[in-house]
PDB file of C-alpha atoms in Angstrom:
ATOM      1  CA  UNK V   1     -10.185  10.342  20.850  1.00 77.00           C
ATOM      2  CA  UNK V   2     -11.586   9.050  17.393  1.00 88.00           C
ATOM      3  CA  UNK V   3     -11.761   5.878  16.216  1.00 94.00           C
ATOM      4  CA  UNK V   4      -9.773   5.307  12.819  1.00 94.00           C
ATOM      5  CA  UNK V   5      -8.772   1.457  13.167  1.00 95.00           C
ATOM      6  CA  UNK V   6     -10.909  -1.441  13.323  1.00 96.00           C
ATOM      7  CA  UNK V   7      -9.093  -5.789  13.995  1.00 97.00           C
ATOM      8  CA  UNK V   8     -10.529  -7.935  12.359  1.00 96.00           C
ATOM      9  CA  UNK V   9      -9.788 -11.550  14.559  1.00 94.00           C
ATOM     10  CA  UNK V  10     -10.439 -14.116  11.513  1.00 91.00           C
ATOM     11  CA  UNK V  11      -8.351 -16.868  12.550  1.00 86.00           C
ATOM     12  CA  UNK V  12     -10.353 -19.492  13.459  1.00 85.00           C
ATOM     13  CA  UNK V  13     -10.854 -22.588  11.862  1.00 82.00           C
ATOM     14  CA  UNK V  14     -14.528 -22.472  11.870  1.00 84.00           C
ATOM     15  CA  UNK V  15     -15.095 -25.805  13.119  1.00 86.00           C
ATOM     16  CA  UNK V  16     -19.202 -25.539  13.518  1.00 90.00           C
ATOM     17  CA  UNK V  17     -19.458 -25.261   9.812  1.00 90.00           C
ATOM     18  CA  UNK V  18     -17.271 -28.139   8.511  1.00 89.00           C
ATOM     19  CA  UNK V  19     -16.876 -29.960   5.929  1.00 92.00           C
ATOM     20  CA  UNK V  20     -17.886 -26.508   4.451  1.00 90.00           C
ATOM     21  CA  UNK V  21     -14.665 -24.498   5.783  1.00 89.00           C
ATOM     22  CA  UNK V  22     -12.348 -27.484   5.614  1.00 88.00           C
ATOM     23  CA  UNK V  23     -11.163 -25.792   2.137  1.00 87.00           C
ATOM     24  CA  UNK V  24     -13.023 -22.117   2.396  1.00 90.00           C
ATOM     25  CA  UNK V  25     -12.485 -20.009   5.155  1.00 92.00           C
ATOM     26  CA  UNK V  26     -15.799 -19.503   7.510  1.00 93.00           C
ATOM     27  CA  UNK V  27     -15.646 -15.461   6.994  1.00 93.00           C
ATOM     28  CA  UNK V  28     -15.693 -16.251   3.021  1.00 92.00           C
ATOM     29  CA  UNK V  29     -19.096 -18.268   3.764  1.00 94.00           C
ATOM     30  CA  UNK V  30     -21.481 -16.400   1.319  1.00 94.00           C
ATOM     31  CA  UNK V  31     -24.486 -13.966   2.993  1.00 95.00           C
ATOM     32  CA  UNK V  32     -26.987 -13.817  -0.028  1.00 94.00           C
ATOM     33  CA  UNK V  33     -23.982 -12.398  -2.486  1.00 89.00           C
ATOM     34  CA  UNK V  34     -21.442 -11.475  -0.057  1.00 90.00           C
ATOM     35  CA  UNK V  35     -19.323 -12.918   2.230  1.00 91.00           C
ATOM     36  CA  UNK V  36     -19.436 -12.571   5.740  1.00 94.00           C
ATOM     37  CA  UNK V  37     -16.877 -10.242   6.558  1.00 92.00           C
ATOM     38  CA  UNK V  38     -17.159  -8.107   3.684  1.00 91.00           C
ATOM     39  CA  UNK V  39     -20.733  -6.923   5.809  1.00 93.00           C
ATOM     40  CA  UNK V  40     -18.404  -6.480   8.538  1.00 94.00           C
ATOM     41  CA  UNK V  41     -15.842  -4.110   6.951  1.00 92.00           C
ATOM     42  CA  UNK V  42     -18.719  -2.309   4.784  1.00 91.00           C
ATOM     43  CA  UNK V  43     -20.080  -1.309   8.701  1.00 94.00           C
ATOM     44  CA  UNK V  44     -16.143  -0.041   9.894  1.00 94.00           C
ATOM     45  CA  UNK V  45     -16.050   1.664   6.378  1.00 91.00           C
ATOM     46  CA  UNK V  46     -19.825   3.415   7.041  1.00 92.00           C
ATOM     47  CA  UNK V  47     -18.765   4.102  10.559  1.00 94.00           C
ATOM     48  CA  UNK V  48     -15.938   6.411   9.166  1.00 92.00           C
ATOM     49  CA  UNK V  49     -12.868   4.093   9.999  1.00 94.00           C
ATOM     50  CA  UNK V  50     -10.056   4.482   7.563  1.00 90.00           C
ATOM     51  CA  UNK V  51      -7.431   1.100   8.417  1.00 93.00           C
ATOM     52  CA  UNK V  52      -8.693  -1.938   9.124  1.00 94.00           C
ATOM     53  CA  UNK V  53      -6.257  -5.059   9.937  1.00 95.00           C
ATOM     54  CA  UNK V  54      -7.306  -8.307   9.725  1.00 95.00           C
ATOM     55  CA  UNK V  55      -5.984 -11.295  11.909  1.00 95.00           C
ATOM     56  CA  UNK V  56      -5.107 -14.026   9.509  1.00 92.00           C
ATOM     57  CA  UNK V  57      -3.938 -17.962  10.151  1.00 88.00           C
ATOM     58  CA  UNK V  58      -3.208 -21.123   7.827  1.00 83.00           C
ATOM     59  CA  UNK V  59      -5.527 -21.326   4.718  1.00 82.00           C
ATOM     60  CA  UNK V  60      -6.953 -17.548   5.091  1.00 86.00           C
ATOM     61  CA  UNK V  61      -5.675 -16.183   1.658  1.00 89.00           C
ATOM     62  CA  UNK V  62      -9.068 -16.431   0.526  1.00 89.00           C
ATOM     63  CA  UNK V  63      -9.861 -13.066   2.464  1.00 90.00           C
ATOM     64  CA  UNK V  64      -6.552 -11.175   1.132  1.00 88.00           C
ATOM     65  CA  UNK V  65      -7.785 -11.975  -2.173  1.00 86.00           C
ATOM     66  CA  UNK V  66     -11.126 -10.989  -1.893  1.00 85.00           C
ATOM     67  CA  UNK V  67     -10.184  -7.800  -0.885  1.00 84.00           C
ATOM     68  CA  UNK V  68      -7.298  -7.074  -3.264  1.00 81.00           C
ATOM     69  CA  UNK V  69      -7.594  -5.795  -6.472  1.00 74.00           C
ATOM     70  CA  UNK V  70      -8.144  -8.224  -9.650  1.00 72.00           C
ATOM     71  CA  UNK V  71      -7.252  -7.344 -12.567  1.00 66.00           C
ATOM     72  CA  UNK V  72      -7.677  -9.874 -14.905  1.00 77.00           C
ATOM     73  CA  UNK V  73     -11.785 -10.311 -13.561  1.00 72.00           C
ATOM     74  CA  UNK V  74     -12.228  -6.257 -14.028  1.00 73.00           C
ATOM     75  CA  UNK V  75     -10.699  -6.840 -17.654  1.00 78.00           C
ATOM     76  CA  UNK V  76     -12.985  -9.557 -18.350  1.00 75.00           C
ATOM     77  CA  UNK V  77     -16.193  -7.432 -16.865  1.00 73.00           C
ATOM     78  CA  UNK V  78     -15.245  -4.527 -19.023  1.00 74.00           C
ATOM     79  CA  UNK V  79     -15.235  -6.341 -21.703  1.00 72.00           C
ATOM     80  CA  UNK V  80     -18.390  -7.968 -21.615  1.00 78.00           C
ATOM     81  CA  UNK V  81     -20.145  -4.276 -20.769  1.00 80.00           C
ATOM     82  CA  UNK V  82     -20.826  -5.599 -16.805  1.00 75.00           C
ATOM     83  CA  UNK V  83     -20.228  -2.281 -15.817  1.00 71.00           C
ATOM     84  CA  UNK V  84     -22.173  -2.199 -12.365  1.00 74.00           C
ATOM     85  CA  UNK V  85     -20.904  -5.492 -11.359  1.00 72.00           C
ATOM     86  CA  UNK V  86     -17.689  -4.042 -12.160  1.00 66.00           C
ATOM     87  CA  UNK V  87     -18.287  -1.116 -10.306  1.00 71.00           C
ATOM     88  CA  UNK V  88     -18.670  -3.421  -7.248  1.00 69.00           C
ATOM     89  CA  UNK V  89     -15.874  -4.897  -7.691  1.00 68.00           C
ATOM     90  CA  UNK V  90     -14.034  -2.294  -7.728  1.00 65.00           C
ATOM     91  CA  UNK V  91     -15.457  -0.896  -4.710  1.00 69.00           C
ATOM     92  CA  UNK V  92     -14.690  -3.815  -2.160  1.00 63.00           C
ATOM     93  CA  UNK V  93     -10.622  -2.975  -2.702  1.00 68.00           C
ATOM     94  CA  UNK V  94     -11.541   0.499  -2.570  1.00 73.00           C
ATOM     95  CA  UNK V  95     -13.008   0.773   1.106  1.00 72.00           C
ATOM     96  CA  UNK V  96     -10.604   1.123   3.445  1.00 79.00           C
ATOM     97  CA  UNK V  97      -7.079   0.696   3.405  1.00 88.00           C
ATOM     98  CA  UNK V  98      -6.147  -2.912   4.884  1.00 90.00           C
ATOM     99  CA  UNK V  99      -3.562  -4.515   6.428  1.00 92.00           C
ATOM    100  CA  UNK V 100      -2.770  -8.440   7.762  1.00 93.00           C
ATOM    101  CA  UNK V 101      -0.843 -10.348  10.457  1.00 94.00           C
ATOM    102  CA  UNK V 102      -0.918 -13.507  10.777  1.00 92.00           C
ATOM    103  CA  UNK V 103      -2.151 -15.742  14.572  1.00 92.00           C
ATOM    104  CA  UNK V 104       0.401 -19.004  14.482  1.00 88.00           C
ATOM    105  CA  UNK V 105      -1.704 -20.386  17.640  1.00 86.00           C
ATOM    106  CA  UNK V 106      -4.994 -20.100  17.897  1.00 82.00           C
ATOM    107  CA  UNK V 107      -4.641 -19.386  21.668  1.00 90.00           C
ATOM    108  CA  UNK V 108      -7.931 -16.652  21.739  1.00 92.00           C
ATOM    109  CA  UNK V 109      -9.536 -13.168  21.288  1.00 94.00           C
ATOM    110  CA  UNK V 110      -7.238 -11.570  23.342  1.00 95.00           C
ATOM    111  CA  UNK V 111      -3.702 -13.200  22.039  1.00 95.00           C
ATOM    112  CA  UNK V 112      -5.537 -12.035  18.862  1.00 95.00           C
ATOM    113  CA  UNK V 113      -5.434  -8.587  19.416  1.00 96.00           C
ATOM    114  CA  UNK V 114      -2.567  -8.389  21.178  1.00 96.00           C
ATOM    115  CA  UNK V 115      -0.697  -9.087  17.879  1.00 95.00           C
ATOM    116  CA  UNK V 116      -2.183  -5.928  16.505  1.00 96.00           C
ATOM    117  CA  UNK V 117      -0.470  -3.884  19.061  1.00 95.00           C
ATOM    118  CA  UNK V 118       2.408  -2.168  17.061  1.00 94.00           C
ATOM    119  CA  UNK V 119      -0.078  -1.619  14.205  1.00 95.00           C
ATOM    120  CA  UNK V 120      -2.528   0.124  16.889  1.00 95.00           C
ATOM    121  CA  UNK V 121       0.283   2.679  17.714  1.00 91.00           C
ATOM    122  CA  UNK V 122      -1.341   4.079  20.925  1.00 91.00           C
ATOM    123  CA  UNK V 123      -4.761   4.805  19.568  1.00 95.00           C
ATOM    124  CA  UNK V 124      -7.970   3.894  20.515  1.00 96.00           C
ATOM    125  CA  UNK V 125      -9.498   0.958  17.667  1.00 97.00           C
ATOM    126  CA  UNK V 126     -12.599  -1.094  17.641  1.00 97.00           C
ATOM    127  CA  UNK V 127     -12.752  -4.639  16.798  1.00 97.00           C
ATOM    128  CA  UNK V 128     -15.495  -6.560  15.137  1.00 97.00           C
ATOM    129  CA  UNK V 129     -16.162  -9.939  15.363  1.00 95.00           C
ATOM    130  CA  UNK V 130     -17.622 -10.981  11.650  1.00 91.00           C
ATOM    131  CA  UNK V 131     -19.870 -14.145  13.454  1.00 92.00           C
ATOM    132  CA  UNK V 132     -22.466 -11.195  14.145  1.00 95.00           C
ATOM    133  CA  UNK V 133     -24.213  -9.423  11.611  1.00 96.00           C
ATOM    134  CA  UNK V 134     -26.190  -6.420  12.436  1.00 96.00           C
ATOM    135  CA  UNK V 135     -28.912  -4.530  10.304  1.00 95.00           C
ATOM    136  CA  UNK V 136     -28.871  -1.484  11.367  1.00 96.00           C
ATOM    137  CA  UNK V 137     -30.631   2.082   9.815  1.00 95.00           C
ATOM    138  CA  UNK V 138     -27.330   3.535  11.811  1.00 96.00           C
ATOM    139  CA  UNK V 139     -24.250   1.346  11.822  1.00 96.00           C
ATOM    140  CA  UNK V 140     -23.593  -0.006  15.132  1.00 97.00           C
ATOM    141  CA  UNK V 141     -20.151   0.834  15.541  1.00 97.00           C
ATOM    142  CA  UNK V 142     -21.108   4.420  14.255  1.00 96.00           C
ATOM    143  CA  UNK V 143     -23.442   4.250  16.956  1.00 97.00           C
ATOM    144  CA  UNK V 144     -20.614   2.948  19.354  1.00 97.00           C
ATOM    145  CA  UNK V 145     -18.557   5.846  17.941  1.00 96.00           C
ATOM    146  CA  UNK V 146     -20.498   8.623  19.737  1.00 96.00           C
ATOM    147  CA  UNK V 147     -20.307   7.292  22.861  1.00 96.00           C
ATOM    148  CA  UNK V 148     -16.891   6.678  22.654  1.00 96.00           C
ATOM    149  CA  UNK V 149     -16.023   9.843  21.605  1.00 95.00           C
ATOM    150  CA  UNK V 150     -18.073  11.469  24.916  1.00 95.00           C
ATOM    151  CA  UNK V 151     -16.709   9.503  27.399  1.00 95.00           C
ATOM    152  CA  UNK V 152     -13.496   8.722  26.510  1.00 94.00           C
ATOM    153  CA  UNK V 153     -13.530   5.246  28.039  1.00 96.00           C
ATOM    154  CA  UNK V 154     -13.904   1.334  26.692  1.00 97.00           C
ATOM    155  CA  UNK V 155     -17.295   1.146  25.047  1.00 98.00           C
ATOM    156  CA  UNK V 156     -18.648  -3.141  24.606  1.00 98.00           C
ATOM    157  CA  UNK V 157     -22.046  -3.528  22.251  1.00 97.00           C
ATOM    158  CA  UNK V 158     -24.195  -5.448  24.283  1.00 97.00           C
ATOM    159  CA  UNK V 159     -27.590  -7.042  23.617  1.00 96.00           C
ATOM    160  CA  UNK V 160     -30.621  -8.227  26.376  1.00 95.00           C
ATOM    161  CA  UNK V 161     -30.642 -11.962  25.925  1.00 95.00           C
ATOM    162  CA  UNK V 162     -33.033 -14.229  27.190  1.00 93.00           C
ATOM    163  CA  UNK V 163     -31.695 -15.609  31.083  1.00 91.00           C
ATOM    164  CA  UNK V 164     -31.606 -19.514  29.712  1.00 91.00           C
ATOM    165  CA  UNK V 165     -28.946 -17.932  27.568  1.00 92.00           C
ATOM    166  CA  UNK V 166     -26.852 -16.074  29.003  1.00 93.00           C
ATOM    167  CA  UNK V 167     -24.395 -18.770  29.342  1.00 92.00           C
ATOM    168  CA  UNK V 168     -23.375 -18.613  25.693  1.00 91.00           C
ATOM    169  CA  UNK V 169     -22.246 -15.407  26.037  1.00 91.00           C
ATOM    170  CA  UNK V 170     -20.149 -12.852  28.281  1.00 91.00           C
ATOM    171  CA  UNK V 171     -22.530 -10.716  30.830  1.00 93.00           C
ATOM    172  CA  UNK V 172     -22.253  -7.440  32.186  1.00 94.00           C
ATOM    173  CA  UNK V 173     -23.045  -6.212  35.282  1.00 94.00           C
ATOM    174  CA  UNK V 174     -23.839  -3.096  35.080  1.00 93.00           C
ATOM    175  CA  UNK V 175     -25.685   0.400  36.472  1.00 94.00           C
ATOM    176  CA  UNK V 176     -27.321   2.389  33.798  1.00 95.00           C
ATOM    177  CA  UNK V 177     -26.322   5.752  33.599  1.00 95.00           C
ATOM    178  CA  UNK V 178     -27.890   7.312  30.273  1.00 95.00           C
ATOM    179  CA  UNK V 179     -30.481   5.687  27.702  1.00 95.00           C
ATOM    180  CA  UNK V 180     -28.477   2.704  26.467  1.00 95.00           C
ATOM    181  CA  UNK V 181     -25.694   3.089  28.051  1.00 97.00           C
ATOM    182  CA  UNK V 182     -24.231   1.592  31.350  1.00 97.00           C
ATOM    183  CA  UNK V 183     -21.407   1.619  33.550  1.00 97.00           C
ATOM    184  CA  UNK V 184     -19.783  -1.797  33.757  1.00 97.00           C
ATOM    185  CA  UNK V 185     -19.254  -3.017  37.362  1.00 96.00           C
ATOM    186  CA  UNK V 186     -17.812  -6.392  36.456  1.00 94.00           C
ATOM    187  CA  UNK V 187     -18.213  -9.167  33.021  1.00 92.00           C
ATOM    188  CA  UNK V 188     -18.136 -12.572  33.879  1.00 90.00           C
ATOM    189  CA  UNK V 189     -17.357 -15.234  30.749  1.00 87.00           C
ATOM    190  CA  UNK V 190     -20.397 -17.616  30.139  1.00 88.00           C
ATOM    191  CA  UNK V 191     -21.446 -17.615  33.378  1.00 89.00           C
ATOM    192  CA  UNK V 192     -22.860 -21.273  34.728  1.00 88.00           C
ATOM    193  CA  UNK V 193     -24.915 -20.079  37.010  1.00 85.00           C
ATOM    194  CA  UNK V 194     -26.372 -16.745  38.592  1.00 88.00           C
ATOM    195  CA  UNK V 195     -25.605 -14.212  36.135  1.00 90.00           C
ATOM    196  CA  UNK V 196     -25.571 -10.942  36.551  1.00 92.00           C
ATOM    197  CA  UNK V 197     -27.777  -9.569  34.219  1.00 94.00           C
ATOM    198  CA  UNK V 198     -29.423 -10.468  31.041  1.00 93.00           C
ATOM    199  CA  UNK V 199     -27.017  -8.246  28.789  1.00 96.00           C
ATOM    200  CA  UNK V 200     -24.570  -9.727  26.907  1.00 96.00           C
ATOM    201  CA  UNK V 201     -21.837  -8.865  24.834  1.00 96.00           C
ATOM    202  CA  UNK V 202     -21.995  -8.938  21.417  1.00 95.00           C
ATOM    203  CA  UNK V 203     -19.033  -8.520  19.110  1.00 95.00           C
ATOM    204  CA  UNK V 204     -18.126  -4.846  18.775  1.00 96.00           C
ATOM    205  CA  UNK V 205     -15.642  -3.454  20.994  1.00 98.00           C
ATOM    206  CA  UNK V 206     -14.610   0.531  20.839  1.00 97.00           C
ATOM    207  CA  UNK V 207     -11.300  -0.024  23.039  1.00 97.00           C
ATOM    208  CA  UNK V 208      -8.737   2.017  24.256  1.00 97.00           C
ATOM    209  CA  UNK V 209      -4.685   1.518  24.110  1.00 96.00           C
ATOM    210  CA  UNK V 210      -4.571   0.455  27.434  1.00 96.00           C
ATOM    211  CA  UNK V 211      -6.133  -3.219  26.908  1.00 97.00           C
ATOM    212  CA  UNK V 212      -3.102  -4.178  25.313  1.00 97.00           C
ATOM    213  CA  UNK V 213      -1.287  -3.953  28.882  1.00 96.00           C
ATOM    214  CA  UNK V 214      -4.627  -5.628  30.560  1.00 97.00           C
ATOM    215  CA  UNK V 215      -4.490  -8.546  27.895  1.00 96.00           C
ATOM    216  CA  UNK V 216      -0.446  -8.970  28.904  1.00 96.00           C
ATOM    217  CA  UNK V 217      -1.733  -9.287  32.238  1.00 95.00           C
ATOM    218  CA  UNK V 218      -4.209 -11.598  31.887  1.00 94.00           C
ATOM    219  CA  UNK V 219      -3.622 -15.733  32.701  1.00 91.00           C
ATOM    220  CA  UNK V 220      -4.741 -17.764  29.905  1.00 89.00           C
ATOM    221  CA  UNK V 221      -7.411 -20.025  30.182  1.00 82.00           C
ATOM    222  CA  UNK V 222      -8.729 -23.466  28.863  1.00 76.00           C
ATOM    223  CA  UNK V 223      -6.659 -24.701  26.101  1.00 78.00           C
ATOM    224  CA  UNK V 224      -4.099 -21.808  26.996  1.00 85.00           C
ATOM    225  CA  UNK V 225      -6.078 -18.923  24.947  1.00 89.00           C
ATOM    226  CA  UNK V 226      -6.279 -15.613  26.652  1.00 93.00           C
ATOM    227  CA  UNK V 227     -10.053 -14.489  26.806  1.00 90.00           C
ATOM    228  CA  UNK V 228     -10.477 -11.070  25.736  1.00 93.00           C
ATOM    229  CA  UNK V 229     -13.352 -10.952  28.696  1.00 92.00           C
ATOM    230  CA  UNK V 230     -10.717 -12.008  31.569  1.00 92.00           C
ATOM    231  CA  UNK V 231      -8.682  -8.766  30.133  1.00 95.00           C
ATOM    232  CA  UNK V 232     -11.071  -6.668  30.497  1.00 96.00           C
ATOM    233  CA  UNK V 233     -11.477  -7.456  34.047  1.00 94.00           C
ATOM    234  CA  UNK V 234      -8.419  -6.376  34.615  1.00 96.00           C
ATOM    235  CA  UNK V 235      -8.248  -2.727  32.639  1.00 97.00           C
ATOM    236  CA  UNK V 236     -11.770  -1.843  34.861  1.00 96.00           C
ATOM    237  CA  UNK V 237     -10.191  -2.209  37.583  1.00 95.00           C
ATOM    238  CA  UNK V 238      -7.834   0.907  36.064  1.00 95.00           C
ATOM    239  CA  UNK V 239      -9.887   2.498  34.050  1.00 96.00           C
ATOM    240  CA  UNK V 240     -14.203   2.991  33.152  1.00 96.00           C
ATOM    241  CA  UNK V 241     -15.632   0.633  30.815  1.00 97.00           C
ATOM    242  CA  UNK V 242     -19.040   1.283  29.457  1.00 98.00           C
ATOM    243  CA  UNK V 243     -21.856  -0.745  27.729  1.00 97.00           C
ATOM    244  CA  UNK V 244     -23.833   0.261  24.885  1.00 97.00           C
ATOM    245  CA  UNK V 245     -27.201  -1.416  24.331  1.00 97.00           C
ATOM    246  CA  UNK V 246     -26.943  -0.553  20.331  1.00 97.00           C
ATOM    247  CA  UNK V 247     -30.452  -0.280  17.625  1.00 96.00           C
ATOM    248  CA  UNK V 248     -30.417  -2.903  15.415  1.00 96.00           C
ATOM    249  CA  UNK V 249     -31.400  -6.453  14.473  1.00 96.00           C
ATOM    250  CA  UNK V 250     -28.378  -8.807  15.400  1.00 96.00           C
ATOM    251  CA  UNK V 251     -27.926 -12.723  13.779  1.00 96.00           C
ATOM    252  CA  UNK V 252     -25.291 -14.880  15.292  1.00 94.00           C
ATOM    253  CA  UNK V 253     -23.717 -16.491  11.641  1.00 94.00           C
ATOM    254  CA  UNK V 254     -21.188 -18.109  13.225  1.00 91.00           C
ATOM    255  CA  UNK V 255     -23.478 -20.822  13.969  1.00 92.00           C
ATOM    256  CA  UNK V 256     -26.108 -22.760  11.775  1.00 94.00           C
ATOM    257  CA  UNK V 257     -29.442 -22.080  12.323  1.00 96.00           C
ATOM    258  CA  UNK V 258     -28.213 -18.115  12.686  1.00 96.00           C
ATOM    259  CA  UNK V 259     -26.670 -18.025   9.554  1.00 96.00           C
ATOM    260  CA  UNK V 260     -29.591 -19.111   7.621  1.00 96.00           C
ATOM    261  CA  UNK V 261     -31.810 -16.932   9.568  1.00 97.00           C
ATOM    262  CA  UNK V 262     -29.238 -14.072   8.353  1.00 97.00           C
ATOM    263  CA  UNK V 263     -29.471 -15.529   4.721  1.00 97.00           C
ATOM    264  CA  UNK V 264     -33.592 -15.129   4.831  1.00 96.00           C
ATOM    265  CA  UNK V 265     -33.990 -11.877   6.577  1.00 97.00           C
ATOM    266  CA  UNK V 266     -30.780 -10.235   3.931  1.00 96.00           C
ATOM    267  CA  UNK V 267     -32.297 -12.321   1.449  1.00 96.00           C
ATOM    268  CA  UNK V 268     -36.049 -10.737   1.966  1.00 96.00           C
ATOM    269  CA  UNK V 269     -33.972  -7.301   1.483  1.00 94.00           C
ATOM    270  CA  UNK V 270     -31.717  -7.884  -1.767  1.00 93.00           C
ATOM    271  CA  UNK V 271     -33.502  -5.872  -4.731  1.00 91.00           C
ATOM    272  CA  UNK V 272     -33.112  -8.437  -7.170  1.00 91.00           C
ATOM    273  CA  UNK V 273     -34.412 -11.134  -5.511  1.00 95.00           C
ATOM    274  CA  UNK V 274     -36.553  -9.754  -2.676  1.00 94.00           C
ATOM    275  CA  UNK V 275     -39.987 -10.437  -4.544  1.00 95.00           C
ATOM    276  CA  UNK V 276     -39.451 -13.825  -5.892  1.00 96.00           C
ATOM    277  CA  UNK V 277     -38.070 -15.192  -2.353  1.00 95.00           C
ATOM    278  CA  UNK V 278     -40.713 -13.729  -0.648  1.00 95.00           C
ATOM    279  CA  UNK V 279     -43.495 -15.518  -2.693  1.00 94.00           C
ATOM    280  CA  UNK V 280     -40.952 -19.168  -2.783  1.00 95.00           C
ATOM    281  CA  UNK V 281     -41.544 -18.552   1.068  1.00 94.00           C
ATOM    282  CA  UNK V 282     -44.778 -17.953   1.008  1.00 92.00           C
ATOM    283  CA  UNK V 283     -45.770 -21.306  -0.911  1.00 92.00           C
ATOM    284  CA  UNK V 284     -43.642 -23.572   1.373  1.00 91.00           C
ATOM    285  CA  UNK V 285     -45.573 -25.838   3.016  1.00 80.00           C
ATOM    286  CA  UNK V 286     -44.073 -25.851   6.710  1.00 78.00           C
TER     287      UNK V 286
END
């Protein structure tokens, strides 16, 4: 059991970032000098995943485009002797092979992947959520990967986060069975009160076939979306689900202030700018 597919939900309108996304789509929202998913599919494409399909709705195009070929900007780099910036061009069409389908409703995570089913096929796939963006020495889902491929079972990413905030996120209870790694006993979505642990899931999934039957199962919720967590419920109580507690530095970008910590702490990394910023930062008076 290998994973060679990664989904890719980017349907969302992106709301916590308008009027910026009322034209540009949130996962086209610029990291230093890429855009957020492209970090995203860069990890799947490290991790040694081959087809990657992402989950499109209404005014998405942006993302097909970015990751198609262009022809007439590689003719105009050539030209004026750009050759490593065409080089990097080139590369982003060249990563994986992609597909799209499109989400008419935006009814949640799991109607989201649901819709990937007959591209799936039966395998095993992981799915990234491009809000977080981990820097990693070892690519998280690479990471995720291993275990996967040893225990043949559900692997989540999960992350200790501090008990005021585990609401925000879906928890794990769980009994640890190897360094990093834990058994999941139950998840419970943004728990109110009383949660079971401080480790929360963060948006990398290694998932087998079967939580396509779990997610068909599964109620919706609020606003009628189908929450990948409630599925997952349901396909432990048929089958193991692990946790991974992966190395690496994780920002949430789907939200302000962790998108500009992202843009600072990438930004503090880029070669060609890494000195300069450093010293702007050092001079602000704060």
């Amino acid at each position: 059991m290998k994973l060679k597919k990664a989904v890719f939900p980017a349907a969302g309108f992106g709301t916590r970032f308008l009027p910026a996304t009322k034209a540009i789509p949130k996962e086209m929202l610029p990291l230093v000098d890429k855009p957020l998913i492209q970090y995203a599919v860069e990890e799947a494409h490290h991790s040694g995943l081959k087809e990657i399909i992402i989950v499109t709705g209404m005014g998405k195009t942006a993302i097909e485009d970015h990751f198609d070929t262009s022809f007439e900007l590689e003719i105009l780099l050539k030209e004026r002797g750009k050759h490593e910036t065409l080089k990097m061009i080139e590369n982003i069409s060249d990563l994986v092979h992609f597909a799209y389908t499109r989400q008419k409703k935006p009814l949640g995570l799991g109607h989201a992947i649901h819709i990937t089913k007959n591209l799936i096929n039966n395998e095993p796939f992981a799915v990234f959520l491009g809000d977080d963006v981990i820097d990693a020495k070892v690519p998280v889902m690479r990471q995720m990967s291993r275990v996967f491929e040893k225990l043949h079972s559900t692997v989540l990413a999960v992350q200790k986060v501090p008990k005021t905030q585990t609401h925000l996120y879906g928890i794990i209870k769980g009994r640890k069975v190897a360094p990093r790694i834990y058994k999941v006993e139950d998840l419970v979505e943004k728990p109110k009160a009383n949660a079971p642990s401080n480790l929360a899931i963060i948006g990398r999934y290694a998932l087998t076939p079967g939580i396509f039957e779990a997610i068909e199962e599964t109620k919706p919720g609020k606003g009628g979306e189908i929450q990948l967590t409630d599925a997952l419920r349901i396909l432990l109580k048929k089958e193991d689900i692990y946790a991974y507690e992966f190395e690496g530095t994780r920002y949430d970008a789907g939200e302000k202030l962790g998108f500009l910590k992202a843009n600072v702490a990438f930004g503090l990394k880029h070669r060609e700018i890494k000195d300069e910023f450093r010293a702007f930062l050092k001079n602000l008076r704060i």
